[in-house]
PDB file of C-alpha atoms in Angstrom:
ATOM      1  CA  UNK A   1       0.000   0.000   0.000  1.00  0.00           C
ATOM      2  CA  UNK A   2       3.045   2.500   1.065  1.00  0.00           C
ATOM      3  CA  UNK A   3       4.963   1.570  -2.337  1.00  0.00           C
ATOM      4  CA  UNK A   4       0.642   2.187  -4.232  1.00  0.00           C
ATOM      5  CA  UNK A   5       1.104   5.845  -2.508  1.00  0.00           C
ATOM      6  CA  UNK A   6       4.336   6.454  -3.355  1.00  0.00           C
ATOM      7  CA  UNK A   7       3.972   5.595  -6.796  1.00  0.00           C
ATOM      8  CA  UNK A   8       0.564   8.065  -6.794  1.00  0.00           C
ATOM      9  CA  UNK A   9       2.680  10.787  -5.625  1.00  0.00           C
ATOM     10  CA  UNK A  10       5.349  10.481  -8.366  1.00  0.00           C
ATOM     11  CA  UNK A  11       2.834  10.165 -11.226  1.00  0.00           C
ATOM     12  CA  UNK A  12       1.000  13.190  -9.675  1.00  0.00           C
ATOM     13  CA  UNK A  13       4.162  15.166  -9.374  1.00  0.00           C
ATOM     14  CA  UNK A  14       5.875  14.209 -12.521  1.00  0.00           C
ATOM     15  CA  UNK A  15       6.631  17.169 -14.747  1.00  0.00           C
ATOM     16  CA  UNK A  16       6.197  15.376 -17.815  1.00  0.00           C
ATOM     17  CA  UNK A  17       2.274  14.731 -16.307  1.00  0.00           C
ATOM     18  CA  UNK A  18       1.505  17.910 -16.551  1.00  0.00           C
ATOM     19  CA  UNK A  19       2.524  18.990 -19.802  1.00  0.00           C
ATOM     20  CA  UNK A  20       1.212  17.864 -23.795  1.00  0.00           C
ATOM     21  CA  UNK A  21      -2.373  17.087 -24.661  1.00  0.00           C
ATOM     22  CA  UNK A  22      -2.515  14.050 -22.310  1.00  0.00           C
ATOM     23  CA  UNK A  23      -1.219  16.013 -19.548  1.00  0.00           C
ATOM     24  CA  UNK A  24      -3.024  16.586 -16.215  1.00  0.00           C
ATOM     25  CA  UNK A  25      -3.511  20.275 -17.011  1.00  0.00           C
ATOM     26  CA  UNK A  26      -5.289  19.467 -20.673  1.00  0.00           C
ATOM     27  CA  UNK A  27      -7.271  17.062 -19.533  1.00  0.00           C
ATOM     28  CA  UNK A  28      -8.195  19.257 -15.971  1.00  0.00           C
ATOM     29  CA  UNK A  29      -8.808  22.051 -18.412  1.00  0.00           C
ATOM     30  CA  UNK A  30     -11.211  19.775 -20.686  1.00  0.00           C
ATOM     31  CA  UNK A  31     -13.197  18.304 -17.471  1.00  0.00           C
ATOM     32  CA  UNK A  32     -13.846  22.094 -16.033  1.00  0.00           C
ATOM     33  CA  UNK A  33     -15.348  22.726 -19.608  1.00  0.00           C
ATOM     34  CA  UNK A  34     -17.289  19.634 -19.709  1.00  0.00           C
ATOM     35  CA  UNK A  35     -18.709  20.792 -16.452  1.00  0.00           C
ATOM     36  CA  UNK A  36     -18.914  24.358 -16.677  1.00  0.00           C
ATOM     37  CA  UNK A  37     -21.189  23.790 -19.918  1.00  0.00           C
ATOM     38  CA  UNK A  38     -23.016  21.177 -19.203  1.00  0.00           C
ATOM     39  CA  UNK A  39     -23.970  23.250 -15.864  1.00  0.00           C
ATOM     40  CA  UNK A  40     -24.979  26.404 -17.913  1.00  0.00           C
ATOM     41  CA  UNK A  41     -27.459  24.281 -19.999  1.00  0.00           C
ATOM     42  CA  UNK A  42     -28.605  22.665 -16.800  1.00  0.00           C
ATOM     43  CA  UNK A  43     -29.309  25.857 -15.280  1.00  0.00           C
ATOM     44  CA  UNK A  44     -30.888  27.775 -18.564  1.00  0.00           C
ATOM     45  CA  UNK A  45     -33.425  24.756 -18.749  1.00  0.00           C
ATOM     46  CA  UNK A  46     -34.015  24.313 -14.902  1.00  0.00           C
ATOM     47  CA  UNK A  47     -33.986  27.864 -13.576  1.00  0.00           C
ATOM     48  CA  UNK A  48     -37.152  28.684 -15.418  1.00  0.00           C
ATOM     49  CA  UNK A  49     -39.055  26.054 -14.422  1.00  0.00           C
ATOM     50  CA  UNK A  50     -38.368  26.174 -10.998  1.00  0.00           C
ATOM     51  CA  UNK A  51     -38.911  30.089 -10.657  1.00  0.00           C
ATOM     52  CA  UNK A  52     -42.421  29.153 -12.826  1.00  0.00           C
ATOM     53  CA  UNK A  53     -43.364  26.026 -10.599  1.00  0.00           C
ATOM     54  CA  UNK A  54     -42.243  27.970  -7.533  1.00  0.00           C
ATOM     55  CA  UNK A  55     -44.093  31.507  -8.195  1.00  0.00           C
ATOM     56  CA  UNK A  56     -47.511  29.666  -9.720  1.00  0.00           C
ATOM     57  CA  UNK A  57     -47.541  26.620  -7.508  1.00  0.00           C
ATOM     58  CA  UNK A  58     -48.432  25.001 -10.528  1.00  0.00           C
ATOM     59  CA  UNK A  59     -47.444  22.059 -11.828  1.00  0.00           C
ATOM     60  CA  UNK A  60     -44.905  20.876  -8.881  1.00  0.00           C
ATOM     61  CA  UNK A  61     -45.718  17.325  -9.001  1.00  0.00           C
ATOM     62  CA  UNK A  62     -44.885  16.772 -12.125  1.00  0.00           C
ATOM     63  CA  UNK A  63     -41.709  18.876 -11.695  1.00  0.00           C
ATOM     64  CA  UNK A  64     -40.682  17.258  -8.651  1.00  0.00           C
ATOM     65  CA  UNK A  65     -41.456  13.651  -9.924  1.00  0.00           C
ATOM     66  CA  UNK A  66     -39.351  14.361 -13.064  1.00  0.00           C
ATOM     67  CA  UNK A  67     -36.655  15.488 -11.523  1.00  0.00           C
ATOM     68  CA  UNK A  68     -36.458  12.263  -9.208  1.00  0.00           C
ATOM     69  CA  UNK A  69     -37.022  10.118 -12.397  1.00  0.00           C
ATOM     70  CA  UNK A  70     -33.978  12.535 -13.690  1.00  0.00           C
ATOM     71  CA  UNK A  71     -31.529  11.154 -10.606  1.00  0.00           C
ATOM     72  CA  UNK A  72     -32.746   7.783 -11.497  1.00  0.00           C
ATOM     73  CA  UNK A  73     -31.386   7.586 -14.801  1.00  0.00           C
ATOM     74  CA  UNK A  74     -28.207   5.895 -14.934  1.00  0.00           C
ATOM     75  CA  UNK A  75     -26.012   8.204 -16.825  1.00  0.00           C
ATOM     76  CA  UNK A  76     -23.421   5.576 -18.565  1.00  0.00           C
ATOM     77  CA  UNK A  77     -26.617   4.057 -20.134  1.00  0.00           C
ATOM     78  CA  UNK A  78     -27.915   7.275 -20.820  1.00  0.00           C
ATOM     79  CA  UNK A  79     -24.371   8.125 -22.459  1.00  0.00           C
ATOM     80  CA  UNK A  80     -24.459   4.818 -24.507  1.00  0.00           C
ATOM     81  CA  UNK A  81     -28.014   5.647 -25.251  1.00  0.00           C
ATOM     82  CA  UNK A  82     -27.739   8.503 -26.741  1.00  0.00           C
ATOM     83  CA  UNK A  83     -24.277   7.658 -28.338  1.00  0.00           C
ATOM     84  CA  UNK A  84     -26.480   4.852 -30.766  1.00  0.00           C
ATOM     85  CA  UNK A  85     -28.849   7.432 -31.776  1.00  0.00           C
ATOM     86  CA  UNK A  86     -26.216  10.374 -32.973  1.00  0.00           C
ATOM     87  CA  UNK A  87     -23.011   8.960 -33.065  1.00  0.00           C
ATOM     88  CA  UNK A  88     -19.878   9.717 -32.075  1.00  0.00           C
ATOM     89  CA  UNK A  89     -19.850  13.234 -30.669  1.00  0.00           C
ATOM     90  CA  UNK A  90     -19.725  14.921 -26.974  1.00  0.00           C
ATOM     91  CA  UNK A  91     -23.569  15.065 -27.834  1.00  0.00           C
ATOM     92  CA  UNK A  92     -24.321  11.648 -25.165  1.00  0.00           C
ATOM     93  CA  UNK A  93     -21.888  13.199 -22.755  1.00  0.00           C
ATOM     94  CA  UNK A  94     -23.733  16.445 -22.257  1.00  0.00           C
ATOM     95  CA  UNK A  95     -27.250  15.038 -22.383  1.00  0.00           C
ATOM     96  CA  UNK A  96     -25.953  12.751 -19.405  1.00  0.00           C
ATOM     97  CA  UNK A  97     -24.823  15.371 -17.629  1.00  0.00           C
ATOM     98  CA  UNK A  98     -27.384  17.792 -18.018  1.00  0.00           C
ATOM     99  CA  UNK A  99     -30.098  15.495 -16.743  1.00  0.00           C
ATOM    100  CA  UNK A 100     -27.978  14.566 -14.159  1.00  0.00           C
ATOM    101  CA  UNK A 101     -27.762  18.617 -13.064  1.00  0.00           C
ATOM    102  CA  UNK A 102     -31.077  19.312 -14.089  1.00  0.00           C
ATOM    103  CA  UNK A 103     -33.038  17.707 -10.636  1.00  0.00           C
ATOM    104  CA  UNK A 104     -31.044  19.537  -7.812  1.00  0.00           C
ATOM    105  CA  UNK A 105     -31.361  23.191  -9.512  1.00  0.00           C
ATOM    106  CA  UNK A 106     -35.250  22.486 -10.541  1.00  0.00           C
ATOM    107  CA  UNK A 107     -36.112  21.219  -7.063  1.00  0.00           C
ATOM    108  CA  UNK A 108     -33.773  23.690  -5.229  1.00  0.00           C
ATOM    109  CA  UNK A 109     -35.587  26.831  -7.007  1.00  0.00           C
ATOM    110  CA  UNK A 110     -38.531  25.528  -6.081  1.00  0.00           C
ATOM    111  CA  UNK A 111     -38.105  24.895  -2.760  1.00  0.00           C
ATOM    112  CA  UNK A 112     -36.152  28.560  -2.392  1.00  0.00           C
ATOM    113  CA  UNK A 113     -39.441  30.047  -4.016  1.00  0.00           C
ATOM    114  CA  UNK A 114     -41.814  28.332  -2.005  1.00  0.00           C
ATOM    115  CA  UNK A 115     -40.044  29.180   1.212  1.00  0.00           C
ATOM    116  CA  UNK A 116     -40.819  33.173   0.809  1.00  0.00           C
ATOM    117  CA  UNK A 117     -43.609  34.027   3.493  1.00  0.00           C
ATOM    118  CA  UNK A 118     -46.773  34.572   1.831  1.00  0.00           C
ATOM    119  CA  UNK A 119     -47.219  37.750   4.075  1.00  0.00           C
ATOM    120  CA  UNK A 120     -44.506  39.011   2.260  1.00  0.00           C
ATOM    121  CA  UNK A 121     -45.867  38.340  -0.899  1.00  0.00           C
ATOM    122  CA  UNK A 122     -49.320  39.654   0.122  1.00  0.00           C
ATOM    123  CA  UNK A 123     -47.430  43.091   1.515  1.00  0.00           C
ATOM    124  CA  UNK A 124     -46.018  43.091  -2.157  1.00  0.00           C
ATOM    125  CA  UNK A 125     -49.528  42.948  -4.115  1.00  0.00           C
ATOM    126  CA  UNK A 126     -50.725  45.533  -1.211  1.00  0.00           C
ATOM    127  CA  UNK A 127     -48.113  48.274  -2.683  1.00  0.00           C
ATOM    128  CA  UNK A 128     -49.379  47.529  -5.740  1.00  0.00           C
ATOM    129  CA  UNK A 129     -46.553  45.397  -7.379  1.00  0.00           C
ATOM    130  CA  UNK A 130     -47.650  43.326 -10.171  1.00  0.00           C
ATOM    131  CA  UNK A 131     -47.093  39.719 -10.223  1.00  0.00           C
ATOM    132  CA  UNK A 132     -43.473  39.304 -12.425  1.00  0.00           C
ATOM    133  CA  UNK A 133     -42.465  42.534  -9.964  1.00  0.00           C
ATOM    134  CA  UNK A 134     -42.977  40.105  -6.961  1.00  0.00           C
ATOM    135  CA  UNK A 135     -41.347  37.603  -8.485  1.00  0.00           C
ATOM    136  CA  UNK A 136     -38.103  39.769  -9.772  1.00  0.00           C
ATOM    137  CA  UNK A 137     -38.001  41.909  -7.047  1.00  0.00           C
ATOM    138  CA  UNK A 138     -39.280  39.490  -3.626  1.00  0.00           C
ATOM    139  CA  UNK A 139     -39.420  36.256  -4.135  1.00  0.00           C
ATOM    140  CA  UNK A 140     -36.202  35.934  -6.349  1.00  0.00           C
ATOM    141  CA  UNK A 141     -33.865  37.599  -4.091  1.00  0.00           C
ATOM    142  CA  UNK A 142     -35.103  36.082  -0.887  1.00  0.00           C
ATOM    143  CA  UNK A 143     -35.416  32.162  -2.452  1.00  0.00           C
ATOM    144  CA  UNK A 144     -31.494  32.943  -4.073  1.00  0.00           C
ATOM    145  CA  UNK A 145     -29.607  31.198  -1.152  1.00  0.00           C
ATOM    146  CA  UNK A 146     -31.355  27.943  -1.672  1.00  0.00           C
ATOM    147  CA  UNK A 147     -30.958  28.550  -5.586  1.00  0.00           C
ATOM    148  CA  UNK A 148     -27.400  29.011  -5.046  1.00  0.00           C
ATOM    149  CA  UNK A 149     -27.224  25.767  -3.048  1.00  0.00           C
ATOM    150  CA  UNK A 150     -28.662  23.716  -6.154  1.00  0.00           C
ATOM    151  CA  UNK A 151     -26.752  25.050  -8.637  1.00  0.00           C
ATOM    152  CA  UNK A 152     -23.601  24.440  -6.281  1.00  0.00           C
ATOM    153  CA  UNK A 153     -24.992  20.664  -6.214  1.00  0.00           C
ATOM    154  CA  UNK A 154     -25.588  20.355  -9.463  1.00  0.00           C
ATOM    155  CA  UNK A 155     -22.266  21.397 -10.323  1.00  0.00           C
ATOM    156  CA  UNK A 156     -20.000  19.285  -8.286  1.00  0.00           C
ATOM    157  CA  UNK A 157     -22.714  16.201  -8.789  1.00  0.00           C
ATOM    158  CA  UNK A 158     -21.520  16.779 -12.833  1.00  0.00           C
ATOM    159  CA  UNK A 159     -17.842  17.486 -12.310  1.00  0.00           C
ATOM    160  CA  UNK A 160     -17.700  13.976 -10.218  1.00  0.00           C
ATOM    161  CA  UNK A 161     -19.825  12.099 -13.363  1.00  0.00           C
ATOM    162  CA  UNK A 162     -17.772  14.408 -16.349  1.00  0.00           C
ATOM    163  CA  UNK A 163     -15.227  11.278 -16.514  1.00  0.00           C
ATOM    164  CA  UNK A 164     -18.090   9.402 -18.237  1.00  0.00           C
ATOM    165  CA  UNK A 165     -16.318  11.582 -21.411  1.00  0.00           C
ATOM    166  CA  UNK A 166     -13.790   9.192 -21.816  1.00  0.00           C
ATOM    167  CA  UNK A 167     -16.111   6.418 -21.985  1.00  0.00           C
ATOM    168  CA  UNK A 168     -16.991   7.848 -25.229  1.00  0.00           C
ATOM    169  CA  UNK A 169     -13.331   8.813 -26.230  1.00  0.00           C
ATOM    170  CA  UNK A 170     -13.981  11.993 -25.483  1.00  0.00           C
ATOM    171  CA  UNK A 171     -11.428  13.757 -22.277  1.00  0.00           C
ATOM    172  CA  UNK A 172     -11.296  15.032 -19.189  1.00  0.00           C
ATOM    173  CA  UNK A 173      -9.532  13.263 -16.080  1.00  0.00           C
ATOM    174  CA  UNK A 174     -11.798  10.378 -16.804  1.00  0.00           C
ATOM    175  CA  UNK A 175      -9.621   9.709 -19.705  1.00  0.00           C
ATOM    176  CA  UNK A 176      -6.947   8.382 -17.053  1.00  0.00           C
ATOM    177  CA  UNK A 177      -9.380   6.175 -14.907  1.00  0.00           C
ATOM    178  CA  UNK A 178     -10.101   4.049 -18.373  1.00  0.00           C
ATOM    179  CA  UNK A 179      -7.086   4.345 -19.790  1.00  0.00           C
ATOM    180  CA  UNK A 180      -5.786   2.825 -16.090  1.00  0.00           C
ATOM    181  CA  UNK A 181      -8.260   0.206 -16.137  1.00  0.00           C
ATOM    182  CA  UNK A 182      -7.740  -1.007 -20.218  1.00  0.00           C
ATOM    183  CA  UNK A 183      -3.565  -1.056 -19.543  1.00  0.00           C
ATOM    184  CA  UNK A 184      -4.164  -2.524 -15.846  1.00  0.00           C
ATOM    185  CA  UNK A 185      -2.236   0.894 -14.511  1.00  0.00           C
ATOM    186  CA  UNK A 186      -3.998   0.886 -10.802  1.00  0.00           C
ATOM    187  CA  UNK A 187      -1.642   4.267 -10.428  1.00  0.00           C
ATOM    188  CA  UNK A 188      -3.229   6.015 -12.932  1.00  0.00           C
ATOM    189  CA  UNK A 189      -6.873   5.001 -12.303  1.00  0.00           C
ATOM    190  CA  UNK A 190      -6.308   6.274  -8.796  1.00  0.00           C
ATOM    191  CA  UNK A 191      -4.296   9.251 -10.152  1.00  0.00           C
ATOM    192  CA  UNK A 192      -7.336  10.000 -12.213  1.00  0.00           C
ATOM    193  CA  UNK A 193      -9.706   9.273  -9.244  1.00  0.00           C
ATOM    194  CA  UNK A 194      -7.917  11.340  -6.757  1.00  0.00           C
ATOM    195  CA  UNK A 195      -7.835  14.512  -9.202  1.00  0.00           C
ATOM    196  CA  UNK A 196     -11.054  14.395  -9.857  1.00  0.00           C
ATOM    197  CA  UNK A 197     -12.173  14.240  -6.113  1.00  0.00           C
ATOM    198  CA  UNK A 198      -9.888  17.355  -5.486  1.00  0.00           C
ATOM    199  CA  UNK A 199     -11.402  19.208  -8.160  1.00  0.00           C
ATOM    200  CA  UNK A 200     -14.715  18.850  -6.547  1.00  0.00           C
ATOM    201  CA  UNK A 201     -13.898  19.504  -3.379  1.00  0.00           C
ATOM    202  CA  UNK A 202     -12.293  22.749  -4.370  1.00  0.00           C
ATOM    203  CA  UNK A 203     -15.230  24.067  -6.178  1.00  0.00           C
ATOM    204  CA  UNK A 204     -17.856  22.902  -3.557  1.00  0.00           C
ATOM    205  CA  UNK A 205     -15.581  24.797  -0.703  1.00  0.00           C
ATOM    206  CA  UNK A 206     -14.934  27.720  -2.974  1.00  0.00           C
ATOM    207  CA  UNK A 207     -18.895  27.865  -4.094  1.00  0.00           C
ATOM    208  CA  UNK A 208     -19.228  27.254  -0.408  1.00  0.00           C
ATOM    209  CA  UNK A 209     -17.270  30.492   0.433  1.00  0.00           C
ATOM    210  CA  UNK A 210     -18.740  32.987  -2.308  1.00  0.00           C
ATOM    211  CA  UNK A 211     -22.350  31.857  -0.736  1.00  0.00           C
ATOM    212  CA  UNK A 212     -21.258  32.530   2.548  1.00  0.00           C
ATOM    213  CA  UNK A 213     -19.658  35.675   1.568  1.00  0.00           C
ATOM    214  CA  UNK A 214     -22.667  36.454  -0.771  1.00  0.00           C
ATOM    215  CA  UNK A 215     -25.464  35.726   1.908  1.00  0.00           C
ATOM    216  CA  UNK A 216     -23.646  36.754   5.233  1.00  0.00           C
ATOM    217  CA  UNK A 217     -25.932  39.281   6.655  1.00  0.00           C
ATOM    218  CA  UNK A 218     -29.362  36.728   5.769  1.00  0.00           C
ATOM    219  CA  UNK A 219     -27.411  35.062   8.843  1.00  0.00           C
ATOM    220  CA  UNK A 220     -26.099  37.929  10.761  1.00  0.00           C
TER     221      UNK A 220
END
């Protein structure tokens, strides 16, 4: 196990592991894209219908019970899925992951939206503020924590899937976890593993800072 560690920290530290297309800086910078778009989709399809659900109160069910079927859906079939129907292209890999980040930012909005007192809402309409001012100008700034929160969740849940890329022969840091397991190279699968549990870490505790930092005086 010492001599497994040891090994992980020279492959991690290597110069030449850092540098070329297959380096760990390429393929970090290729994952972070992966994620970072596939996140942006996520949130330009979910956003809406969680501020819609949230502010009508209509049609939450269905919302709710999608996104659950959405975490259900196991995203290397989804991938392969997909794959069959358009071919090789990053096409199955963002459909995977944007159904995958879809479910936390549509049930978060909703839940942010929901949580506004109604008193404040009903103070609203008594100043005569019309019902997209309430939602713009009440209800969206006071359900943003909890908004934040999903789209923090969505983000690291699709930065820890983004290595289903490579299963497609696409890139990313997954490319080193199946590389590692087709050449038997139990260094670089955990080499692969252990950079892309860093890289989620960092973003949820930097996300978790700039919310903090963001929303201090909700708490103070």
């Amino acid at each position: 196990m010492y001599e497994l560690f040891a090994d992980l920290g020279t492959w991690l530290t290597a110069a030449e592991q850092w540098q070329g297309p297959d380096g760990i800086a390429h393929r970090l910078t290729e994952h972070l894209q992966y994620s970072l778009l596939a996140t942006l989709i996520a949130t330009v399809i979910a956003l809406p219908i969680g501020l819609l659900i949230g502010h009508t109160g209509r049609g939450a069910f269905l919302a709710i019970n999608l996104s659950s079927f959405g975490r259900a859906l196991p995203t290397v079939g989804l991938v392969v899925l997909v794959f069959l129907a358009s071919g090789l292209s990053m096409t199955p890999v963002y459909v995977a992951l944007v159904a995958l980040a879809v479910p936390s930012i549509v049930t978060n909005t909703y839940a942010g939206m929901s949580a506004v007192d109604p008193e404040v809402k009903d103070a609203a309409r008594g100043q005569g503020m019309r019902g997209h001012q309430i939602l713009w100008q009440v209800e969206l700034p006071l359900a943003l924590p909890l908004i934040m929160t999903g789209l923090r969740l969505a983000l690291i849940q699709v930065v820890a899937t983004a290595t289903v890329a490579a299963y497609v022969s696409f890139g990313g840091l997954g490319r080193y976890v199946f590389d590692g397991l087709a050449q038997r190279d139990l260094v670089q699968v955990l080499g692969g593993a252990v950079l892309v549990a860093v890289v989620a870490v960092v973003l949820d505790l930097a996300l978790s800072g700039l919310q903090r930092i963001l929303f201090r005086h909700r708490t103070a």
